[in-house]
Coordinates of C-alpha atoms and ligand atoms in Angstrom, one line a residue:
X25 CA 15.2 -0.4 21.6
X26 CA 17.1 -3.1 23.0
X27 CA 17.3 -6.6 21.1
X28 CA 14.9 -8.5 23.2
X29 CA 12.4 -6.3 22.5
X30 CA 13.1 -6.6 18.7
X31 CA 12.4 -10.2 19.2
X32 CA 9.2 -10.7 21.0
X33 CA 7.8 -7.3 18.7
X34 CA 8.3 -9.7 15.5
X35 CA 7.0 -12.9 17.8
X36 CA 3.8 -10.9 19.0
X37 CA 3.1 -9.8 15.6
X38 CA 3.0 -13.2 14.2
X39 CA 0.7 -14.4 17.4
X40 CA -1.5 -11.9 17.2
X41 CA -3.0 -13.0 13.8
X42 CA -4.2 -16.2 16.1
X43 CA -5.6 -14.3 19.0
X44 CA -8.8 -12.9 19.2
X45 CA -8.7 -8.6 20.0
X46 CA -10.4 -7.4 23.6
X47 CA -13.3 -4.9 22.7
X48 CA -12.0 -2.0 22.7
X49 CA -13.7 0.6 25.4
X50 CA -14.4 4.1 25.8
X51 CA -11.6 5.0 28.3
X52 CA -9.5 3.2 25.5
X53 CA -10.2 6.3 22.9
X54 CA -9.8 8.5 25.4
X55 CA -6.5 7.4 26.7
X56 CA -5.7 7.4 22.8
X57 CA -6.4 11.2 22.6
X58 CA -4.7 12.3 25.5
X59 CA -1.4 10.5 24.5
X60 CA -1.6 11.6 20.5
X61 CA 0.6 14.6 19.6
X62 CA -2.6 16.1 17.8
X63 CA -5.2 18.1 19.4
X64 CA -8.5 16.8 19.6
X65 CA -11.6 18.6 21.1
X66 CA -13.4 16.2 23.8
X67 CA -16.3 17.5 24.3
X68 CA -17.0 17.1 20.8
X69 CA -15.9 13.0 21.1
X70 CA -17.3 12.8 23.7
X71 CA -20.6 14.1 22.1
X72 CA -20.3 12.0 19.0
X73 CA -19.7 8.7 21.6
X74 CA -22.7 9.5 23.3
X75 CA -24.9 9.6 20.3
X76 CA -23.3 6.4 19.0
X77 CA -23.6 4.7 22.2
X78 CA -27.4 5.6 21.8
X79 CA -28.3 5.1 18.6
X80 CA -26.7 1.7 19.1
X81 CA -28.5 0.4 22.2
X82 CA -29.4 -2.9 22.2
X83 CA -27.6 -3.8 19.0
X84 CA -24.9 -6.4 18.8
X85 CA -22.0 -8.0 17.2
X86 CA -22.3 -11.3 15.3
X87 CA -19.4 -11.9 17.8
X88 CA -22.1 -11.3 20.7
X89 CA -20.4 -7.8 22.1
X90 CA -22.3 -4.6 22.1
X91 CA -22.1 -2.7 18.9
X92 CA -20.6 0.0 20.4
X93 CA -17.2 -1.8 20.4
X94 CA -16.9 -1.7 16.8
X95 CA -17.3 2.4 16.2
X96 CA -14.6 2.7 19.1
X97 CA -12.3 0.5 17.8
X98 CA -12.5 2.7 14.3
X99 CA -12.0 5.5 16.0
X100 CA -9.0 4.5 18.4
X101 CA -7.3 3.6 15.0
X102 CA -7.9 6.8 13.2
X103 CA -6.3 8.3 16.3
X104 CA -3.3 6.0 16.2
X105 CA -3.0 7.2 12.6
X106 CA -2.9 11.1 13.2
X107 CA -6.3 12.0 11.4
X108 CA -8.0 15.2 12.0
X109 CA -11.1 15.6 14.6
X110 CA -13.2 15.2 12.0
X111 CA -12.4 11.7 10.6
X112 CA -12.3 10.7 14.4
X113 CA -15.8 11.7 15.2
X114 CA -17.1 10.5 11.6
X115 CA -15.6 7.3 12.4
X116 CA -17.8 6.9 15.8
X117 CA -20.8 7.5 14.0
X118 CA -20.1 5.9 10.6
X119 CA -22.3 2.9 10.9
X120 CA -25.1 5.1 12.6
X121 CA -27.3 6.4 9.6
X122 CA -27.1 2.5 8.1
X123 CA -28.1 0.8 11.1
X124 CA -30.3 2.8 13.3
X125 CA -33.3 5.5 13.3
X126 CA -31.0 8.8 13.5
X127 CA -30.0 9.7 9.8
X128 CA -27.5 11.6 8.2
X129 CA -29.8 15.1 8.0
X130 CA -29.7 14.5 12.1
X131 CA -26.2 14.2 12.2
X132 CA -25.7 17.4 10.1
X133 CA -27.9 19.1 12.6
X134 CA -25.5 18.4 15.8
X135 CA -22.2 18.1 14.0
X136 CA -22.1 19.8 10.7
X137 CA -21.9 19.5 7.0
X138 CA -18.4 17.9 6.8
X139 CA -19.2 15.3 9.3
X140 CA -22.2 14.8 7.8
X141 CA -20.4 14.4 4.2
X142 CA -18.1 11.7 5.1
X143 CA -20.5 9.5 7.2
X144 CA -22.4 9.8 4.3
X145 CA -19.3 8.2 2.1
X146 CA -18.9 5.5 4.3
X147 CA -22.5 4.7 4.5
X148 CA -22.5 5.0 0.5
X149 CA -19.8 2.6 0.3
X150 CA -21.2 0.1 2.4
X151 CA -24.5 -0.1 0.8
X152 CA -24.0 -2.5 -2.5
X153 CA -22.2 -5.7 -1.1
X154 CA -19.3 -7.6 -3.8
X155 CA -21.9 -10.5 -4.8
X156 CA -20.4 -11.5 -8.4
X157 CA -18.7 -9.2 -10.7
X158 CA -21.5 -7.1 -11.9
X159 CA -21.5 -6.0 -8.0
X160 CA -17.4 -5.5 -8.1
X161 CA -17.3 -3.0 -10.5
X162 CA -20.2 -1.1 -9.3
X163 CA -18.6 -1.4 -5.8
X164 CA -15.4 -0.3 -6.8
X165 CA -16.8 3.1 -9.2
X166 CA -18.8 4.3 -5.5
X167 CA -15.6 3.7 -3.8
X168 CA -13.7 5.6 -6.1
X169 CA -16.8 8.4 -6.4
X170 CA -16.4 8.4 -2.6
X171 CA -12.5 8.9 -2.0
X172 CA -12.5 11.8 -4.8
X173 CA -15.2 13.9 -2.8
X174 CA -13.0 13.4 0.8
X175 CA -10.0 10.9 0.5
X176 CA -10.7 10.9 4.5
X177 CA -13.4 8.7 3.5
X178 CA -11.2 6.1 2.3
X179 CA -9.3 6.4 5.6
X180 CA -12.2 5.8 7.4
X181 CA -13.7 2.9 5.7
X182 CA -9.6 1.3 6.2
X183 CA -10.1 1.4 9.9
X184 CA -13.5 0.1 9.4
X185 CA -12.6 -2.9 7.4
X186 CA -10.0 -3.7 9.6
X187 CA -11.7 -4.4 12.6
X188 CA -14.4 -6.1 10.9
X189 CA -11.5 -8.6 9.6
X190 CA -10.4 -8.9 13.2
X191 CA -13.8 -10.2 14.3
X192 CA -14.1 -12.1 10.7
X193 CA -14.7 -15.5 12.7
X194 CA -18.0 -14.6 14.3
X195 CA -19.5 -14.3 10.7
X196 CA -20.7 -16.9 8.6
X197 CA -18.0 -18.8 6.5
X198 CA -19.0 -17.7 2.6
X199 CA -20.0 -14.1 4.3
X200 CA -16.3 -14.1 5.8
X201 CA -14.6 -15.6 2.5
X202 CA -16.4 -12.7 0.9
X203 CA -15.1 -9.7 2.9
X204 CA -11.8 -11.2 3.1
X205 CA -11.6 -11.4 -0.7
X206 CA -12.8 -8.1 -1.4
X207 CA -10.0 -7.0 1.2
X208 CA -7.3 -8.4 -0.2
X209 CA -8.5 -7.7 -3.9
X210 CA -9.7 -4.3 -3.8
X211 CA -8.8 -2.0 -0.6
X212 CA -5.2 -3.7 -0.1
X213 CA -4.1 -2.5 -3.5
X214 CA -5.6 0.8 -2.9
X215 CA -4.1 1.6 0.4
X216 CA -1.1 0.4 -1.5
X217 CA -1.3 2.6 -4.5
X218 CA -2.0 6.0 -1.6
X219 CA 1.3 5.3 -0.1
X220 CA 0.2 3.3 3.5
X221 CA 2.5 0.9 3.8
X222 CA 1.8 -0.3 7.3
X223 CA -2.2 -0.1 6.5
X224 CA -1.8 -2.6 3.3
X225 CA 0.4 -4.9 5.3
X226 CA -2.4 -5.5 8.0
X227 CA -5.4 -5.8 5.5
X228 CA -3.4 -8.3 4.0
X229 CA -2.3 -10.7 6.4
X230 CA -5.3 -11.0 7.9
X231 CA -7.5 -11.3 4.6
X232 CA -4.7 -14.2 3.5
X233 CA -5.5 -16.7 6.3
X234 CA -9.1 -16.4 5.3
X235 CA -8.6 -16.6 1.5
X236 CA -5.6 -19.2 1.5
X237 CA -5.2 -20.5 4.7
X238 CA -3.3 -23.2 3.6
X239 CA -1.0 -21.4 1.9
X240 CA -0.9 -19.0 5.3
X241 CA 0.0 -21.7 6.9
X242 CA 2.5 -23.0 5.1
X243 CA 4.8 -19.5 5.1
X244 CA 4.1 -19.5 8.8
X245 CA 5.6 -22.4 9.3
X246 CA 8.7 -21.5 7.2
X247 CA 8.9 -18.2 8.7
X248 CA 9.1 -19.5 12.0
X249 CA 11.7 -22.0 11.3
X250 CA 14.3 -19.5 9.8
X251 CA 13.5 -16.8 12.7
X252 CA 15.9 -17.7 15.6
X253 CA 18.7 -17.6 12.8
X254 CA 17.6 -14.2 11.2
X255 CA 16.8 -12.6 14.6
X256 CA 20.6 -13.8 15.5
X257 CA 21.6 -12.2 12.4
X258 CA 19.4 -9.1 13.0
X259 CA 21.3 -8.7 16.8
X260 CA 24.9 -9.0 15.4
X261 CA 23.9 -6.2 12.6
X262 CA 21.9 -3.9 15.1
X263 CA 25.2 -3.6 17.4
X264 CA 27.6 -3.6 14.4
X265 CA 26.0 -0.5 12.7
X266 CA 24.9 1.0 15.7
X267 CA 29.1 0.9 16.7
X268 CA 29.8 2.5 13.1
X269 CA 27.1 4.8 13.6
X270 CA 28.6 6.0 16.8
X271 CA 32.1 5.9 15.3
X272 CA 30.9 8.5 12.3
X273 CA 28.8 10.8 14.2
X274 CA 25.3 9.8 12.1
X275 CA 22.8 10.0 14.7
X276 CA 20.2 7.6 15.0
X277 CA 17.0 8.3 15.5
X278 CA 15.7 4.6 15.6
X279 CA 17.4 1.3 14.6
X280 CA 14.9 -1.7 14.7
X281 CA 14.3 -4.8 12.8
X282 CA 10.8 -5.1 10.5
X283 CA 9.3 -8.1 9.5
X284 CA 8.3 -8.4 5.8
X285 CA 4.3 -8.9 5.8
X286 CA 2.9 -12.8 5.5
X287 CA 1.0 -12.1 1.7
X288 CA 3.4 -10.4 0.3
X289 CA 6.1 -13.3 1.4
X290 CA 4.0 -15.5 0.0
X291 CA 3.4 -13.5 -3.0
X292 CA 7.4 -13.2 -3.3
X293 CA 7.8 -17.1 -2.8
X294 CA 5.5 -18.0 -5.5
X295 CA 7.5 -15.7 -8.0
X296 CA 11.2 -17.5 -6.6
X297 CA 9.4 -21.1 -6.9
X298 CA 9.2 -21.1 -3.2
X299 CA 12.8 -21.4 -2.3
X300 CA 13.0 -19.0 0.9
X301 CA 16.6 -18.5 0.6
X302 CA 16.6 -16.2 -2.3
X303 CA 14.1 -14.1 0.3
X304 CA 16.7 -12.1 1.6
X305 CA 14.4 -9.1 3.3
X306 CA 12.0 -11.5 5.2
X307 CA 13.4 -9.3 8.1
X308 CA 15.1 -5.9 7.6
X309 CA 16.7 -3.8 9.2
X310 CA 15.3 -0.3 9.6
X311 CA 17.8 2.7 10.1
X312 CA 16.1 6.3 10.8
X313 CA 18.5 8.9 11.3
X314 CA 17.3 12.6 10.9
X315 CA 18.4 13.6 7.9
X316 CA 18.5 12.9 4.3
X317 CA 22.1 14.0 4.0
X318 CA 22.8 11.2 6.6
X319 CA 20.7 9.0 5.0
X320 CA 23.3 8.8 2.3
X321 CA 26.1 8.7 4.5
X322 CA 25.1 5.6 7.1
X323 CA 24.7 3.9 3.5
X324 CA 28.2 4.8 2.1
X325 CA 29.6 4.0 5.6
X326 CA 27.6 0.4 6.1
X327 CA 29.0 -0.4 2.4
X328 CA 32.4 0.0 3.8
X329 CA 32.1 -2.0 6.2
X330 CA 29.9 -4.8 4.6
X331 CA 30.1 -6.3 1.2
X332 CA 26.6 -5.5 -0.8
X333 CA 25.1 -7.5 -2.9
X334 CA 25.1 -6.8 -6.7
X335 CA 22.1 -5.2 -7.8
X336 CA 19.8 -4.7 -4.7
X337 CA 20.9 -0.8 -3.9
X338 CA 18.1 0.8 -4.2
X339 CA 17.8 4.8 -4.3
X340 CA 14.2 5.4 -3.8
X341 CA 14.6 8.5 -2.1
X342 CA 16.1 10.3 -5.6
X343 CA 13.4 8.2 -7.8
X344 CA 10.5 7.3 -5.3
X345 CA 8.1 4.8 -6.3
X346 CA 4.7 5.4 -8.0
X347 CA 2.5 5.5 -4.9
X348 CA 5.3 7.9 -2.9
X349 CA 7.2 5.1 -1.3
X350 CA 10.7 7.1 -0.4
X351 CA 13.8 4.9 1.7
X352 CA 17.4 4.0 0.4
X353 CA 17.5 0.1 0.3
X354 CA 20.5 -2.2 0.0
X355 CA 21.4 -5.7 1.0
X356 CA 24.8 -6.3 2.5
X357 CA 26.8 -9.9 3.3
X358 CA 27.2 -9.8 7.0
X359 CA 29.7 -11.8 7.0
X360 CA 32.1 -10.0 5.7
X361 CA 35.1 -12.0 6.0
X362 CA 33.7 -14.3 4.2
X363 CA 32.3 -12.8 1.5
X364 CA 34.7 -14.3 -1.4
X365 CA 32.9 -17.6 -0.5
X366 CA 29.3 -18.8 -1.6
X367 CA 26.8 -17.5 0.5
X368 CA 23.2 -18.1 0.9
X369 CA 20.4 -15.9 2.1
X370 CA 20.4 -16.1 6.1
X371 CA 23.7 -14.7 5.7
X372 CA 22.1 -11.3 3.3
X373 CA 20.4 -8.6 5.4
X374 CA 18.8 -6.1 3.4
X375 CA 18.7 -2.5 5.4
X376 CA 16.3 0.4 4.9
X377 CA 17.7 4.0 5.6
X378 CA 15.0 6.8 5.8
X379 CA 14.5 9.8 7.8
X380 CA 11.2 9.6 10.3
X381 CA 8.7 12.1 7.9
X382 CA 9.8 9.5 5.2
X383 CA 9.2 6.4 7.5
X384 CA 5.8 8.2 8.4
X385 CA 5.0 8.5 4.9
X386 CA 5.9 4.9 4.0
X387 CA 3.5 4.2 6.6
X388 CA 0.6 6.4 6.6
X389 CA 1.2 7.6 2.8
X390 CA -1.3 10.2 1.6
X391 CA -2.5 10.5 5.8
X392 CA 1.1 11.4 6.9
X393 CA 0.9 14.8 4.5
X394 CA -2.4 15.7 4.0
X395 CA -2.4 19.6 5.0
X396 CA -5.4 21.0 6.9
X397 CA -6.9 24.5 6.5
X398 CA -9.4 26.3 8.1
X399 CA -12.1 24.4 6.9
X400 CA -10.8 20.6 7.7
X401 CA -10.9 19.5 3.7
X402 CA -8.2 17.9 3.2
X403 CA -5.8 18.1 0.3
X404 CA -3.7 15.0 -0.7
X405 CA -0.3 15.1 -2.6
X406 CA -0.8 16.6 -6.2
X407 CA 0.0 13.1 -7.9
X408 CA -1.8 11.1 -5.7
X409 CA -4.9 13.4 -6.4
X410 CA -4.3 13.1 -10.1
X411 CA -4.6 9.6 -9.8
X412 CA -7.9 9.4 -8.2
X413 CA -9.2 11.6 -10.7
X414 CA -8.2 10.0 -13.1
X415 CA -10.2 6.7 -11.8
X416 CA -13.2 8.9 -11.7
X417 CA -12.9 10.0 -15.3
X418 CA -12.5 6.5 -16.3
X419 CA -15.0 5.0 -14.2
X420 CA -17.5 7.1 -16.2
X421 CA -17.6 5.8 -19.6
X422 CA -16.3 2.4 -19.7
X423 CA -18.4 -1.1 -19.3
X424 CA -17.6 -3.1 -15.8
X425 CA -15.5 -5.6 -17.3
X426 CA -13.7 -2.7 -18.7
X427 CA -13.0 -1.3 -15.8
X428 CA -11.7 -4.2 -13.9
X429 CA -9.7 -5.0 -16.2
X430 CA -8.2 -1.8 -16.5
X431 CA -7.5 -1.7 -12.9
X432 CA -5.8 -4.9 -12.6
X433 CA -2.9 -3.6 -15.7
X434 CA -3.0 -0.1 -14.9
X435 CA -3.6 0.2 -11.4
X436 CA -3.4 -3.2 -9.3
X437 CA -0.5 -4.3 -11.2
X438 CA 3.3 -4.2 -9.9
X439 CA 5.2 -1.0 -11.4
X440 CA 8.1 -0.2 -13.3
X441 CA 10.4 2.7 -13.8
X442 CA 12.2 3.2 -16.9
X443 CA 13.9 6.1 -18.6
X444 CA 14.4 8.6 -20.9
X445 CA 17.6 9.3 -22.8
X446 CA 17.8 12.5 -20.5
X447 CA 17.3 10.6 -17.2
X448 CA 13.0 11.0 -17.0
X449 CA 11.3 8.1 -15.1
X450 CA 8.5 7.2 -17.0
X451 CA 5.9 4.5 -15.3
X452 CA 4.8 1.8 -16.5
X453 CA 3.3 -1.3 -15.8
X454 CA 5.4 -4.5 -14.7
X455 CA 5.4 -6.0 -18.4
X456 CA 5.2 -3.3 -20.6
X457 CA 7.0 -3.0 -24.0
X458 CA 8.7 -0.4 -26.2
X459 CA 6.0 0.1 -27.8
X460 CA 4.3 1.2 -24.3
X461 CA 6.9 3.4 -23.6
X462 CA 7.5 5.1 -27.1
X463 CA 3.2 5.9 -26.1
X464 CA 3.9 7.0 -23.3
X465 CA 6.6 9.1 -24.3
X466 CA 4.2 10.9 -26.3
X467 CA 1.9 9.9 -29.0
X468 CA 3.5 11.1 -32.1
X469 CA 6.6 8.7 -30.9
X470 CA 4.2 5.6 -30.5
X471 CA 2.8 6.6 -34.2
X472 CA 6.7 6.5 -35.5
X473 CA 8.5 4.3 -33.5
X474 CA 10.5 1.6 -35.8
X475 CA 12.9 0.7 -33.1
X476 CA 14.5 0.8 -29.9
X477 CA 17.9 0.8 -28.4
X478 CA 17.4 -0.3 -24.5
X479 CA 20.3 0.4 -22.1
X480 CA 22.2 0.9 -25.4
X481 CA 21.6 -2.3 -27.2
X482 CA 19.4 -2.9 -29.8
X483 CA 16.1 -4.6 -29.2
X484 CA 12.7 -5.4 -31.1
X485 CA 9.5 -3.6 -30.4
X486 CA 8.0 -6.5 -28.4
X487 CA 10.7 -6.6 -26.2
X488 CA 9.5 -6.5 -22.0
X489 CA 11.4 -3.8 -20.3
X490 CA 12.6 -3.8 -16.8
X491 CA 12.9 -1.0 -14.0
X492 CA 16.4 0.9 -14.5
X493 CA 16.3 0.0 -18.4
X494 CA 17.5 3.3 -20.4
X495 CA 15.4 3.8 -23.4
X496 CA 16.1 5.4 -26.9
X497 CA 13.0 5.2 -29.2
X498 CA 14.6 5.6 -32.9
X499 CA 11.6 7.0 -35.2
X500 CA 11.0 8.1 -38.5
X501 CA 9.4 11.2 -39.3
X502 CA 7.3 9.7 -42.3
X503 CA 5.6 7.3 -40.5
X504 CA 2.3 8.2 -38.9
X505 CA 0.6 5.0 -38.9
X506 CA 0.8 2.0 -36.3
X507 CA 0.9 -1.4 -36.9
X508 CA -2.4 -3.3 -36.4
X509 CA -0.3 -6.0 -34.8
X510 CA 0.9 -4.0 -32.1
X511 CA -2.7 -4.5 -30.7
X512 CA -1.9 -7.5 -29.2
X513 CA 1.9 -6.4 -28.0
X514 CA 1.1 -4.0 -26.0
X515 CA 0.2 -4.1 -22.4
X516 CA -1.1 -0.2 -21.2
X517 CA -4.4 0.6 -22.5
X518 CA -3.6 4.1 -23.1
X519 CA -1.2 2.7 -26.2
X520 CA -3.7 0.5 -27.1
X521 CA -6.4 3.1 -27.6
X522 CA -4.2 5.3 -28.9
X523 CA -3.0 2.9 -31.5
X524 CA -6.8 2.1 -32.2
X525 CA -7.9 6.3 -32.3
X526 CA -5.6 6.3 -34.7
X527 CA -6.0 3.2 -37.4
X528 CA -9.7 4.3 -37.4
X529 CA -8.4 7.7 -39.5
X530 CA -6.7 5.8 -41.9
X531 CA -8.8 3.3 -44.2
X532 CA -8.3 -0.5 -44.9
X533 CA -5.7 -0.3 -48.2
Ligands
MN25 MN1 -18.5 -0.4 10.4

């Protein structure tokens, strides 16, 4: 890709938040199909369009177009995004039991049970609408009843939401506040926590300029004052490791510069008291060569080259994040002549080496490996289907403000990776203690725990622990009882009512 294109890709993606979409047509899905590398059969799209188009008729936008649009445009992106035949017809008819005469028993007549099942999830998840928090938690328990049946049916209802954001400014200004909030509150995190990368980053920066828009604005406007200098930046590095590339015989597979997402700039601002120059990945640079043997390489190569900076090599391909996320990051000094001098951040450019079924992964998550049999039910990674078990379990017996809270520590929360003395990641919360981990660990350990030694130094029980911090729980096989006071130190609720489960066996001395 040559450098000009780089530029006007991150220009376009920055003006496209201010332009409104063309409906997206029929011959627009279609054209989608024929140029996907998945096989699709048309006569069955075609079939489901038909029957949408239909069932439709006369119906309209609150932007004024024909209804129609809106179904298309679902199902152009669940194209874009590799999901089965299924999903794609189930995404033309998803709004059709809710908003016209044909129901989902008719559906199941001309396209079958599984087709039937997940239009039926979508049309369960659109039913209760997030009016107060009662609503929330009661929204959120369907969704995650929904995504353990099918997780397609999360899928689906992301390309739904989506386009409704898009169109957010024919609605009604508390109606759009509403869905925009809900977006960026509850299926942002979510697509975050199955791995989808590129899906999270578009739910959020359009839900942020409805939510905040002054806060929108304002990283806009910084962004767009430091771009001509990072692009400039972003050229020089693009040939320079492209050269050394060449020079060591790593192939590339694709070298192109990505542009860190507007909320989650924001997000990073507010935690670095809005100084932009300690930002150092605002733009990247992406390096895809085709294996992960090479991955490793182009990294020991660029660092021989180019200075890194202390601290921000990142091996996420050895320990990948909690929700799958897999790349080797670093940040380098680009000018390296200089780099005994004090240097601030437009002269840092933080790289990203992956191979392209880990960039598909970081983008699509739990869509990029989902493995189809004969049947089209779809089975997720093992841990990403623990986890939305686990929601279900949880959602079952606890109260609503429970289980919000719950998700915001647990779930919604930034994560950290700490270990074992033997080298085990164990996850945790961002501001979890020792006491979390020694729980985590395993029970009996949280019962005994009467100390810790963190990356060899010793430390009280209340101490916060960071990602990377080795742990060493010291214990004492006599004690079995925790301290009533570590109620209030600890952060995971799984120590908490572990701690609690077990002061109820002993009485009040
Ligand atoms: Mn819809």
């Amino acid at each position: 890709m040559s450098n000009i294109i780089i530029l006007s890709i991150l220009h376009t993606r920055i003006m496209c938040y201010r332009m409104r979409m063309k409906p997206v047509q029929w011959k627009d899905v279609q054209k989608a199909i024929k140029t996907s590398d998945r096989i699709y059969d048309t006569d069955m799209i075609t079939l489901a369009y038909e029957t949408a188009l239909n069932a439709h008729d006369g119906q309209f936008r609150a932007t004024g177009e024909p209804y129609i649009h809106h179904p298309l445009a679902v199902a152009k992106r669940l194209v874009e995004w590799h999901m089965d035949q299924e999903v794609v017809i189930a995404g033309i008819l998803h709004d059709v039991p809710e908003d016209t005469e044909m129901t989902i028993e008719d559906i199941e007549k001309d396209f079958g049970k599984n087709i039937a099942r997940l239009v039926g999830g979508i049309t369960k998840l659109s039913t209760i609408k997030y009016r107060g928090m009662e609503r929330y938690a009661e929204n959120l328990r369907k969704m995650f009843i929904a995504m353990s049946t099918d997780i397609r049916v999360i899928v689906i209802k992301f390309a739904d939401r989506l386009h409704n954001l898009k169109t957010l400014d024919g609605l009604r200004p508390d109606k759009r506040h509403r869905i925009a909030l809900e977006s960026l509150e509850i299926y942002a995190p979510i697509a975050d926590r199955l791995g989808m990368g590129a899906i999270k980053t578009e739910l959020e920066d359009i839900s942020f300029k409805w939510v905040l828009p002054e806060a929108y604005a304002d990283v806009i406007k910084k962004v767009e004052h430091l771009l001509p200098t990072l692009e400039d930046n972003l050229n020089a590095m693009t040939k320079a490791i492209t050269k050394l590339m060449k020079t060591h015989d790593v192939p590339i597979v694709s070298i192109h510069g990505r542009r860190k997402g507007l909320y989650s700039l924001h997000k990073k601002l507010c935690r670095k008291h809005h100084d932009i120059t300690q930002i150092y990945d605002i733009i990247a640079l992406r390096l895809i060569t085709d294996s992960e043997k090479h991955c490793y390489q182009a990294l020991g190569i660029i660092h021989g080259t180019f200075t890194p900076l202390p601290g921000r090599i990142k091996d996420y391909i050895a320990l990948p994040k909690i929700n799958g996320y897999r790349s080797l990051h670093t940040t380098v000094f680009t000018n390296h002549r200089h780099h005994d001098e004090i240097i601030d951040g437009r002269e840092a450019l933080e790289i990203q080496i992956r191979t392209p079924e880990i960039h598909e992964q970081a983008e699509y998550g739990v869509a990029a490996h989902w493995h189809y049999k004969q049947t089209g039910s779809a089975t997720a990674s093992k841990e990403t289907l623990e986890w939305v078990t686990d929601l279900v379990k949880w959602q079952e017996d606890i109260s609503n403000e429970d289980l919000i809270e719950r998700l915001k520590t647990d779930v919604f929360h930034d994560r950290i990776f700490v270990l074992t003395p033997h080298g085990d990641p164990i996850n945790l919360p961002d501001g979890a203690t020792v006491i979390d981990f020694a729980y985590a660990v395993h029970t009996d350990i949280g019962h005994a725990c009467i100390g810790a030694r963190v990356n060899e130094v010793m430390v009280s029980l209340d101490t916060k622990l960071k990602s990377g911090d080795m742990v060493h729980i010291l214990t004492d096989k006599n004690r079995t009882k925790p301290n009533p006071d570590w109620l209030h130190i600890v952060k995971t609720h799984s120590a908490k009512e572990k701690i609690r489960a077990r002061l109820k066996n002993f009485p009040i001395m």
